[in-house]
mmCIF file of C-alpha atoms in Angstrom:
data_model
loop_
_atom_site.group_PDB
_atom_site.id
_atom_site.type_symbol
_atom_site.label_atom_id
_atom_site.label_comp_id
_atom_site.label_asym_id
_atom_site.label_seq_id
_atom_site.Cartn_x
_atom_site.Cartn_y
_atom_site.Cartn_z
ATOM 1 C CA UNK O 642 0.000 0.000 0.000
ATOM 2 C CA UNK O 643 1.778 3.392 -1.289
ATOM 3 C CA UNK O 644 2.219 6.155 1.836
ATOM 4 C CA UNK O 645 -0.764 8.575 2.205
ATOM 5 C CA UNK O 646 -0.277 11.874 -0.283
ATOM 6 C CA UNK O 647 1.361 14.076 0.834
ATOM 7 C CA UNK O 648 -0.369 17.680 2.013
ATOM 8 C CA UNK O 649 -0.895 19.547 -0.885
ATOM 9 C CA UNK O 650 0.091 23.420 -0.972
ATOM 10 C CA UNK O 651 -2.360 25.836 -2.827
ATOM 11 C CA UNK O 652 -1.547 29.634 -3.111
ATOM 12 C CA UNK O 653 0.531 29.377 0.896
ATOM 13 C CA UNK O 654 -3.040 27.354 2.254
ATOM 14 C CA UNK O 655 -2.389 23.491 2.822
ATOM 15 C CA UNK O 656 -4.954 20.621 2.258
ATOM 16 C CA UNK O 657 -5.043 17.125 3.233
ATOM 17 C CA UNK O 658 -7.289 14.582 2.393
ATOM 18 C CA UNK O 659 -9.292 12.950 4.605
ATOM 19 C CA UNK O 660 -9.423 9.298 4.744
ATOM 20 C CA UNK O 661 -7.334 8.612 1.612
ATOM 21 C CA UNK O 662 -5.957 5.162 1.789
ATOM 22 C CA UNK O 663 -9.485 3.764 2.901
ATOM 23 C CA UNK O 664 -11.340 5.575 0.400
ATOM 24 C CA UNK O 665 -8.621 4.639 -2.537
ATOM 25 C CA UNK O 666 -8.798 0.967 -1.627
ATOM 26 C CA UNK O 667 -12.650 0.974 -1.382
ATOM 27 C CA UNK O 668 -12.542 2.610 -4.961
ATOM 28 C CA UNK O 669 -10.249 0.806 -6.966
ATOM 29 C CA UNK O 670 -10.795 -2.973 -7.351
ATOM 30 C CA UNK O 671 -9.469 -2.880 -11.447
ATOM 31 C CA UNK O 672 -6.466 -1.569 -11.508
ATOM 32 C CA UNK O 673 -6.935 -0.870 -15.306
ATOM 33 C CA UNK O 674 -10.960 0.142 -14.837
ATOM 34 C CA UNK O 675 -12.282 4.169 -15.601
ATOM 35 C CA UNK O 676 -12.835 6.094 -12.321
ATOM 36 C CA UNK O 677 -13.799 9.563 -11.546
ATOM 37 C CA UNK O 678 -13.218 12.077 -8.906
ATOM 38 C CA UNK O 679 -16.378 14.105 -8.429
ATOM 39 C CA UNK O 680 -14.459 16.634 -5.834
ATOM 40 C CA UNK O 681 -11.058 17.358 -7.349
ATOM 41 C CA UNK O 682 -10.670 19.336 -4.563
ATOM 42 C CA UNK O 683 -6.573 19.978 -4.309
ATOM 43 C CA UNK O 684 -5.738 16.555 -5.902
ATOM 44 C CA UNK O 685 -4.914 14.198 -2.674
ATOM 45 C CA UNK O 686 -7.524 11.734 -3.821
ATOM 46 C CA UNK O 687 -6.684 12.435 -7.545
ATOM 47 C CA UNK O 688 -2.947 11.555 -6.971
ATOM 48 C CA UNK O 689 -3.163 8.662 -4.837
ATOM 49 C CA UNK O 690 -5.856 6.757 -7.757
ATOM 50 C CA UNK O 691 -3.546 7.834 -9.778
ATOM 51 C CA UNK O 692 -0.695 5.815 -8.329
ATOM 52 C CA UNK O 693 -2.722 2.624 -7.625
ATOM 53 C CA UNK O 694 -4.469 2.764 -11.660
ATOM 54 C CA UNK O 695 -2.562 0.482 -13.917
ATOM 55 C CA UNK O 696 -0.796 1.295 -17.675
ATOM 56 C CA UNK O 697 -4.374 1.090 -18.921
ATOM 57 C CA UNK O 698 -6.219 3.118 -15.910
ATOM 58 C CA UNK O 699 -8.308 6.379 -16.617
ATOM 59 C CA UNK O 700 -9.253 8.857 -14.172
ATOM 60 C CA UNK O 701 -11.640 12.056 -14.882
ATOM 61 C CA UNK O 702 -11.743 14.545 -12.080
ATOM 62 C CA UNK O 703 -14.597 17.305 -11.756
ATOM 63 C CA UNK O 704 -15.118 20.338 -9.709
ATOM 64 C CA UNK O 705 -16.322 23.917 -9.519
ATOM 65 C CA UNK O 706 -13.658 25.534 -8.097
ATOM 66 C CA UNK O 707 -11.593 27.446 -10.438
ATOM 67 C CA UNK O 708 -8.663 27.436 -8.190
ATOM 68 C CA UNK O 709 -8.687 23.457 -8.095
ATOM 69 C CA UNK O 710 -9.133 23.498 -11.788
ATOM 70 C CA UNK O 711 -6.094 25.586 -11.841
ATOM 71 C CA UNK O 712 -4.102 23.111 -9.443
ATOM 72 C CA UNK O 713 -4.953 20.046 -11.428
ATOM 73 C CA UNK O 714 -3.025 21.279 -14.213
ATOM 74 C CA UNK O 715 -0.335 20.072 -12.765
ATOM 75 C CA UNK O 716 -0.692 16.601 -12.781
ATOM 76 C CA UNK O 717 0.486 15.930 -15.926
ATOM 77 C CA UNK O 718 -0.536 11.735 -16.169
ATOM 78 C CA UNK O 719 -1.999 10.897 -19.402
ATOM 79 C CA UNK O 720 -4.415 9.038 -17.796
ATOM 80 C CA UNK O 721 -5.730 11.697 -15.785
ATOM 81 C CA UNK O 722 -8.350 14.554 -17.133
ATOM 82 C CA UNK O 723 -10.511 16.994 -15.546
ATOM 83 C CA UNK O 724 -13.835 18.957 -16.077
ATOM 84 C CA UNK O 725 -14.808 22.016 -14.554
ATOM 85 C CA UNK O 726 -18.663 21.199 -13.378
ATOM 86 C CA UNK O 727 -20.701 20.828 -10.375
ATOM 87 C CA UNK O 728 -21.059 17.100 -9.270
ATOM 88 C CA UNK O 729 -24.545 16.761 -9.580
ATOM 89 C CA UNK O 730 -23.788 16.824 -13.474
ATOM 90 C CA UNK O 731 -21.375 14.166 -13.449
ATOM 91 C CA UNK O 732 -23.593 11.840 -15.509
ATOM 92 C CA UNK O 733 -23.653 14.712 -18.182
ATOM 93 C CA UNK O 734 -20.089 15.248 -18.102
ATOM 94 C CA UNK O 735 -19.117 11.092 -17.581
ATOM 95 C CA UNK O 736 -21.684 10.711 -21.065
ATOM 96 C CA UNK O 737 -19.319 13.765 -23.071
ATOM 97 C CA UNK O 738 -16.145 12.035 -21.981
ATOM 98 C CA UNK O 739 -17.825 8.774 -23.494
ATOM 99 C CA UNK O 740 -17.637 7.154 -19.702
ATOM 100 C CA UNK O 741 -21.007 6.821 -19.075
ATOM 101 C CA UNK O 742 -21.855 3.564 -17.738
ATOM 102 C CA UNK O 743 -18.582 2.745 -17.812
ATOM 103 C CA UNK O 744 -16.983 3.579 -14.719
ATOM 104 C CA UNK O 745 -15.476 1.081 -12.393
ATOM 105 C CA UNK O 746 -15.920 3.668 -9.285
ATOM 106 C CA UNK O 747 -16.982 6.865 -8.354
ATOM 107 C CA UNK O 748 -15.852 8.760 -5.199
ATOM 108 C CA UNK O 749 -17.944 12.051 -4.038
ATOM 109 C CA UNK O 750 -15.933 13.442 -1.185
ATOM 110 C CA UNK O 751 -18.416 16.182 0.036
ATOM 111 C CA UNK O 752 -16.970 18.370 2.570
ATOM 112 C CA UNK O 753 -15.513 22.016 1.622
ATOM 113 C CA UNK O 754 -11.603 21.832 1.229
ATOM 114 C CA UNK O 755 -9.139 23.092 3.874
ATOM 115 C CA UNK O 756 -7.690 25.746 1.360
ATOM 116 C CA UNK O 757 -10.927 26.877 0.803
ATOM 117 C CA UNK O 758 -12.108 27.483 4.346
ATOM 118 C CA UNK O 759 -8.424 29.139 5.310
ATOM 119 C CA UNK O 760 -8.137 31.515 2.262
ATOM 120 C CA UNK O 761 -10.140 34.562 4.316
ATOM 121 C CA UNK O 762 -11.224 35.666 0.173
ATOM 122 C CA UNK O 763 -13.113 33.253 0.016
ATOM 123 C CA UNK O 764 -15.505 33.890 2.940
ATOM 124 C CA UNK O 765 -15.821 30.473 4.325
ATOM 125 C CA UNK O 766 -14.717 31.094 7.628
ATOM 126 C CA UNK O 767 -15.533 33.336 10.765
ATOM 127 C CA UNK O 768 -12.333 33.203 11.990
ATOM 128 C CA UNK O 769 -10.635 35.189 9.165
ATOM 129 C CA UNK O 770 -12.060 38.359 8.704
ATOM 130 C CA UNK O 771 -12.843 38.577 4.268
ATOM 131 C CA UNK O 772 -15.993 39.394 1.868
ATOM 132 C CA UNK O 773 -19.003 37.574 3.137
ATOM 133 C CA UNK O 774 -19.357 34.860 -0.155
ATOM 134 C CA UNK O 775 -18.662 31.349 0.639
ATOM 135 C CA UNK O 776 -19.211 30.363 -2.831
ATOM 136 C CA UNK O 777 -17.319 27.543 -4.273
ATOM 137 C CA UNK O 778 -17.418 28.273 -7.547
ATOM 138 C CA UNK O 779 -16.855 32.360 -7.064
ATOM 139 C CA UNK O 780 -17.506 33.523 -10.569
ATOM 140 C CA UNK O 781 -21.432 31.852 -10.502
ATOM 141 C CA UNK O 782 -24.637 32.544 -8.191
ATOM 142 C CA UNK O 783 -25.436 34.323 -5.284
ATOM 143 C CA UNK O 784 -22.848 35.302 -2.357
ATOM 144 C CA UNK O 785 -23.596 35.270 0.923
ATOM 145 C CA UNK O 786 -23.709 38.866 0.969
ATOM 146 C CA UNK O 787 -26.464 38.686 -1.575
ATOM 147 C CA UNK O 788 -28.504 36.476 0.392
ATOM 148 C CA UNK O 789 -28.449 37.995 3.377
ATOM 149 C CA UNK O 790 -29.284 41.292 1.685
ATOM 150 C CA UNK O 791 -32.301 40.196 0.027
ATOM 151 C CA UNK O 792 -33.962 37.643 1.943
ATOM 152 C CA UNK O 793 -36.927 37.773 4.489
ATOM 153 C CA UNK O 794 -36.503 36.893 7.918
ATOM 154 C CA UNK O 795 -38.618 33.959 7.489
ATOM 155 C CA UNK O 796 -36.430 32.417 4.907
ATOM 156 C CA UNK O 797 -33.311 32.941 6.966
ATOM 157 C CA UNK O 798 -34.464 31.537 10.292
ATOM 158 C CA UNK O 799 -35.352 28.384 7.697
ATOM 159 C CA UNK O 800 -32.095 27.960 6.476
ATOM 160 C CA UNK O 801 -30.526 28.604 9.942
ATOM 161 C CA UNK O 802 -32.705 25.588 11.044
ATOM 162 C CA UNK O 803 -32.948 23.107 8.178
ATOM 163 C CA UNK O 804 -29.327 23.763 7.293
ATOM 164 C CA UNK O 805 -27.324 24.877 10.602
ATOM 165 C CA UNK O 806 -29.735 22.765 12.689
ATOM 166 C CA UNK O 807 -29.701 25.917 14.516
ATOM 167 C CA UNK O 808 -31.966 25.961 18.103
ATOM 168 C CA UNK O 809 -32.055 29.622 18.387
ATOM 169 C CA UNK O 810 -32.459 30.590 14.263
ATOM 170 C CA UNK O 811 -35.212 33.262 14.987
ATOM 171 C CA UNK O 812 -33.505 34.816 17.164
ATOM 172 C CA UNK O 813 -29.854 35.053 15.189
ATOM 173 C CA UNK O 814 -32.518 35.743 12.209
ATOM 174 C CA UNK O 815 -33.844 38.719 13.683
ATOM 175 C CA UNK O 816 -30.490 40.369 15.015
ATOM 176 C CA UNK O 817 -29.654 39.958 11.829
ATOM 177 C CA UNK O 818 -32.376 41.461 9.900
ATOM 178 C CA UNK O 819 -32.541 44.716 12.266
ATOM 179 C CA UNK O 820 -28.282 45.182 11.510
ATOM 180 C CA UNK O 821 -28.749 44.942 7.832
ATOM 181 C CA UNK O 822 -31.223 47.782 7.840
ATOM 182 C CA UNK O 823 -28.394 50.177 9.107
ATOM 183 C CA UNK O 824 -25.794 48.136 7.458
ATOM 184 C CA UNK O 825 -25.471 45.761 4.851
ATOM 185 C CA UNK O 826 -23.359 42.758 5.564
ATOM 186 C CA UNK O 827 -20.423 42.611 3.653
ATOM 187 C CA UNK O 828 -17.545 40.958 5.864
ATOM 188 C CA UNK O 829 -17.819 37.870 7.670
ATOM 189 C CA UNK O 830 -15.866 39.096 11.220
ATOM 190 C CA UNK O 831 -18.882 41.704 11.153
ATOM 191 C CA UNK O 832 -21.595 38.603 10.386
ATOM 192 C CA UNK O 833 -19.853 36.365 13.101
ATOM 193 C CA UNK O 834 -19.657 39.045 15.919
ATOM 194 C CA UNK O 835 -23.401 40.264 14.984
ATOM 195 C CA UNK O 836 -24.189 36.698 15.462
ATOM 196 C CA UNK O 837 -21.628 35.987 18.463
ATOM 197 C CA UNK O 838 -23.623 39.046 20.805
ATOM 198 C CA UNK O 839 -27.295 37.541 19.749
ATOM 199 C CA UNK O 840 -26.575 34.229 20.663
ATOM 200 C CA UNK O 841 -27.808 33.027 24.168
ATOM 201 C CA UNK O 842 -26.213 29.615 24.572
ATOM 202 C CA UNK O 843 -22.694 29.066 23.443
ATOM 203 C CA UNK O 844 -21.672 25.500 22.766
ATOM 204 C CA UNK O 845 -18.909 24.883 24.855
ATOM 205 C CA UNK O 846 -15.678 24.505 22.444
ATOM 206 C CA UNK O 847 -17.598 25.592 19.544
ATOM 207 C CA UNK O 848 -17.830 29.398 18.132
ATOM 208 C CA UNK O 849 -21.534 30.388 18.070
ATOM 209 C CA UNK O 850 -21.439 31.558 14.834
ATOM 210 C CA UNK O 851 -20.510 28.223 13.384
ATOM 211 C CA UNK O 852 -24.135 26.835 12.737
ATOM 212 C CA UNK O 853 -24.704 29.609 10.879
ATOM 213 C CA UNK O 854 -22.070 29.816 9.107
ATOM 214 C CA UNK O 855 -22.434 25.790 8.112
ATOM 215 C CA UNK O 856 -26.299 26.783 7.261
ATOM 216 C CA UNK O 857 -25.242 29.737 4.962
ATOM 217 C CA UNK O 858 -22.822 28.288 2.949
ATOM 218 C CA UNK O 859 -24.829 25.074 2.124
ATOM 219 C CA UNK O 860 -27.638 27.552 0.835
ATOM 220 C CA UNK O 861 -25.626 29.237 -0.827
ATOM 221 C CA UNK O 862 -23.966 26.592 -3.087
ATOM 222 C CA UNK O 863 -26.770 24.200 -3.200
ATOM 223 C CA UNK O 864 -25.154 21.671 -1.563
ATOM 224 C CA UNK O 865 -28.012 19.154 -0.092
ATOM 225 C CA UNK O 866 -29.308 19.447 -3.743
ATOM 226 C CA UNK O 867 -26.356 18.938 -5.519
ATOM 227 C CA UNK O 868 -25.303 15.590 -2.895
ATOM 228 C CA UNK O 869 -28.901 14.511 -3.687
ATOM 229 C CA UNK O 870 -28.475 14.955 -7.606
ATOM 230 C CA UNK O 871 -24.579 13.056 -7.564
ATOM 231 C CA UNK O 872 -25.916 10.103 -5.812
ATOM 232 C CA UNK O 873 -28.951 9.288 -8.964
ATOM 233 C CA UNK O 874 -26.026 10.372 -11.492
ATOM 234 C CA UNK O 875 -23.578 8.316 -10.381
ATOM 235 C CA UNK O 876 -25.363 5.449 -9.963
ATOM 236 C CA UNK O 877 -26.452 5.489 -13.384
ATOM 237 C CA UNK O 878 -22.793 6.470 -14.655
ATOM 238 C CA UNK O 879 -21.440 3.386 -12.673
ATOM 239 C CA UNK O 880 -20.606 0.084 -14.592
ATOM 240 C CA UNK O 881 -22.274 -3.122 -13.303
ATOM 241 C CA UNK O 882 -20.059 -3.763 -10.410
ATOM 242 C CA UNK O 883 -18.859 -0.157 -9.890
ATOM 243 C CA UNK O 884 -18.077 1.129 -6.335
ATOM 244 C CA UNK O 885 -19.454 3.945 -4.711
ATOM 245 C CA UNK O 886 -17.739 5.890 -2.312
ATOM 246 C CA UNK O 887 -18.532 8.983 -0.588
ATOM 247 C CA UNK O 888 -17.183 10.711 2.181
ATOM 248 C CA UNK O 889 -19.285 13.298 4.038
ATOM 249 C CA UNK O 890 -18.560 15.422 6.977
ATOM 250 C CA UNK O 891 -21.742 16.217 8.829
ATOM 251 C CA UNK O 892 -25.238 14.498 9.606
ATOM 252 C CA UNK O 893 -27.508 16.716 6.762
ATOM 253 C CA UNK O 894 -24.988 14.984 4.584
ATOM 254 C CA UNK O 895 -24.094 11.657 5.590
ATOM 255 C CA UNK O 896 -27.959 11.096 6.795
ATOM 256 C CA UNK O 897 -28.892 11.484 2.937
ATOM 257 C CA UNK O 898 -26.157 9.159 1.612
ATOM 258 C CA UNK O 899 -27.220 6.335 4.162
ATOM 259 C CA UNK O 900 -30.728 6.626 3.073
ATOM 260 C CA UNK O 901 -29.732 6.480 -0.534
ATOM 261 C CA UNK O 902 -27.998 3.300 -0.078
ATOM 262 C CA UNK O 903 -30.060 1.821 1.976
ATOM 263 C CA UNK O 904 -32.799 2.655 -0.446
ATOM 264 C CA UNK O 905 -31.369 0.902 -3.433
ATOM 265 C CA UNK O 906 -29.925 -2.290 -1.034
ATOM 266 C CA UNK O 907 -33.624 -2.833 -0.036
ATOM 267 C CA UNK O 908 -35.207 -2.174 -3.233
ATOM 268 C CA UNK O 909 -39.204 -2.259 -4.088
ATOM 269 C CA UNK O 910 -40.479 -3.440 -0.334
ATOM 270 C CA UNK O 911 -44.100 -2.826 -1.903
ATOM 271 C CA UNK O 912 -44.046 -6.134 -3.583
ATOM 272 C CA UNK O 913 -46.391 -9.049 -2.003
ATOM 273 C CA UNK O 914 -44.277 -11.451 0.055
ATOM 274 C CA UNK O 915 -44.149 -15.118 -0.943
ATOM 275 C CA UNK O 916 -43.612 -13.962 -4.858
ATOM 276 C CA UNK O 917 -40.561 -15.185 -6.554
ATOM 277 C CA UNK O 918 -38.464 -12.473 -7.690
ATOM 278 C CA UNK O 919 -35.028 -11.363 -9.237
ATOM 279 C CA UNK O 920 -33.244 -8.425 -8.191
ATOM 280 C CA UNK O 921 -33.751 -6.688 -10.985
ATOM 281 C CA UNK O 922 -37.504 -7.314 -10.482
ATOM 282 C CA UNK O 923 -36.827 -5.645 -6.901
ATOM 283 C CA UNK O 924 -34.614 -3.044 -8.566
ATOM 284 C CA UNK O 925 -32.208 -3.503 -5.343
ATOM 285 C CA UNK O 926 -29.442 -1.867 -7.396
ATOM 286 C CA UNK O 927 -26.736 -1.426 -4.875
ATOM 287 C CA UNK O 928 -24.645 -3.693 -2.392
ATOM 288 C CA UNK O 929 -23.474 -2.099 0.650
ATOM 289 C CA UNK O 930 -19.514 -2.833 1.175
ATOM 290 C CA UNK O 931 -19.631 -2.968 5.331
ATOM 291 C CA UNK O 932 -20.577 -0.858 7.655
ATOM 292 C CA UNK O 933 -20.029 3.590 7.712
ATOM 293 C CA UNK O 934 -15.952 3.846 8.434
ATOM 294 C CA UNK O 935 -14.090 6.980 10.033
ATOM 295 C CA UNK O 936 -11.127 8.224 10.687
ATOM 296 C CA UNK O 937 -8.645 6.815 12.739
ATOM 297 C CA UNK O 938 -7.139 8.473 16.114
ATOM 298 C CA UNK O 939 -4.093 8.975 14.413
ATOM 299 C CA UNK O 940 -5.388 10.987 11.175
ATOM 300 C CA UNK O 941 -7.755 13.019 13.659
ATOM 301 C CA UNK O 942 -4.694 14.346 15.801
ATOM 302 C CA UNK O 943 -2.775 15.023 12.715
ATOM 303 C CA UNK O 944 -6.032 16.510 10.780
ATOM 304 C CA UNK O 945 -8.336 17.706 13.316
ATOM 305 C CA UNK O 946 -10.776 18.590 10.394
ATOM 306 C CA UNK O 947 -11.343 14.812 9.768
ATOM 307 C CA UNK O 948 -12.877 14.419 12.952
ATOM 308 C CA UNK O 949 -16.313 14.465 11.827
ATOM 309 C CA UNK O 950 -15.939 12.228 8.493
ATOM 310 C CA UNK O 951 -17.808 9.161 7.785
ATOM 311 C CA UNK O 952 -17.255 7.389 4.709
ATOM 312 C CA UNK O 953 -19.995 5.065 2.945
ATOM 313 C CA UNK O 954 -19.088 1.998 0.086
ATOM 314 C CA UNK O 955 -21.498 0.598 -2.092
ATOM 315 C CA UNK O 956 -21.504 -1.720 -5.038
ATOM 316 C CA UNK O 957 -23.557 -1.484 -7.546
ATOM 317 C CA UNK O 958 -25.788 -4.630 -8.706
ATOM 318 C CA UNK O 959 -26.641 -4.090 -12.404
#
């Protein structure tokens, strides 16, 4: 088994991939088969298929991020290609590469990258005072700016609670709403300490803006939608026999992807009992490959930001 990849360096921010021998050796099981990367990300998952894929291997990469289109033009493998694209297209883009229904695995790792949450430009994080956008793909859709300029209080206490799982959401919705009329937001220090002084009940070890935060940036780049969307396309992109792995880092996420395998390992439970039946008749298109897997003490200490990871395998039937 080749070392773990290295961390990989991105305009001075550093990234490293979260479970990446696990999710490599749940991936690969044809060493000369087509895979794809639906979260390029910084290229630690990339480079290490990349070393395990035989003479005849192919791997296609996508993802939205300009700047991790920009780093995967250095990896200069032949066998390697990449698509800028959101992951919920990859069945699209897998069918215009001429992939579709051909690939031997697809991995989805779901969580935003380290470079992306330490570059303060970006807006990801309260703890690095930048412009309020927390977009992944920067040059398409709404900021975070935007949306907290525009919409009612209503819709924000909804997000705050369907995506932030946020107990107090009216309450950080309203401070909010009575700022913006003297002051737009437009930095995300001024968001977090707006939301740090209406906050009643501080998690202990936890900033209280960080629900929110969590909440805004999921609206903002779709990102329950687009999970929901990559699961049905890869599935259909996968090859009889294909593996499906995805790593997600909280429960919105990984509470979807469970449900979604478990789904298609049960398949049609409306049929009477007693009947004869094939698979395919039950449309139980997926095999689950043991049970949810995390990280290990040892990555967690060295990657604190793996801490919450749970990764999900499934094979795929016909």
């Amino acid at each position: 088994m080749p070392p773990s990849a290295p961390e990989q360096p991105v305009r001075g921010f550093r990234h490293a991939s979260v479970l990446l021998d696990g999710a490599v050796e749940a991936l690969i099981h044809d060493a000369d088969g087509v895979y794809l990367d639906g979260t390029f990300g910084r290229g630690g998952h990339s480079r290490a298929i990349l070393e395990r894929l035989g003479p005849a291997g192919q791997l296609l990469a996508i993802d939205r991020d300009p700047q991790a289109i920009a780093e995967a033009g250095a990896i200069t493998d032949p066998r390697f290609a990449i698509e800028r694209g959101e992951f919920a297209r990859l069945d699209e883009i897998s069918e215009r590469c001429g992939l579709h229904g051909r690939l031997s695995g697809v991995l989805l790792d779901v969580g935003v990258s380290s470079p992306q949450l330490d570059d303060p430009e970006r807006g990801f994080s309260f703890l690095r005072d930048g412009p309020l956008d927390m977009r992944m793909d920067p040059e398409h859709g709404e900021s975070a700016a935007d949306f907290l300029a525009r919409a009612g209080e209503a819709e924000i206490v909804r997000v705050f609670k369907s995506y932030g799982e946020e107990r107090f959401a009216r309450r950080l919705a309203r401070a909010i709403v009575a700022r913006r009329a003297e002051c737009p937001f437009e930095r995300t220090a001024d968001l977090a300490e707006v939301v740090k002084a209406a906050h009643p009940a501080w998690e202990k070890g936890k900033h209280p803006a960080t629900r929110v935060f969590q909440a805004l940036r999921i609206q903002v780049n779709g990102e329950l939608e687009q999970l929901d969307a990559a699961l049905d396309a890869a599935l259909e992109a996968l090859a009889p026999g294909g593996h499906l792995v995805v790593i997600s880092f909280h429960s919105l996420e990984d509470r979807r992807v469970k449900r979604f395998i478990r789904d298609h390992v049960r398949g049609d439970t409306d049929l009477p009992r007693g009947i004869p039946v094939r698979d395919d008749q039950l449309k139980r298109r997926l095999e689950s490959l043991g049970k949810a897997r995390r990280p290990s003490a040892e990555e967690v200490q060295e990657n604190p930001r793996a801490r919450s990871a749970v990764m999900r395998v499934a094979r795929k039937r016909y």
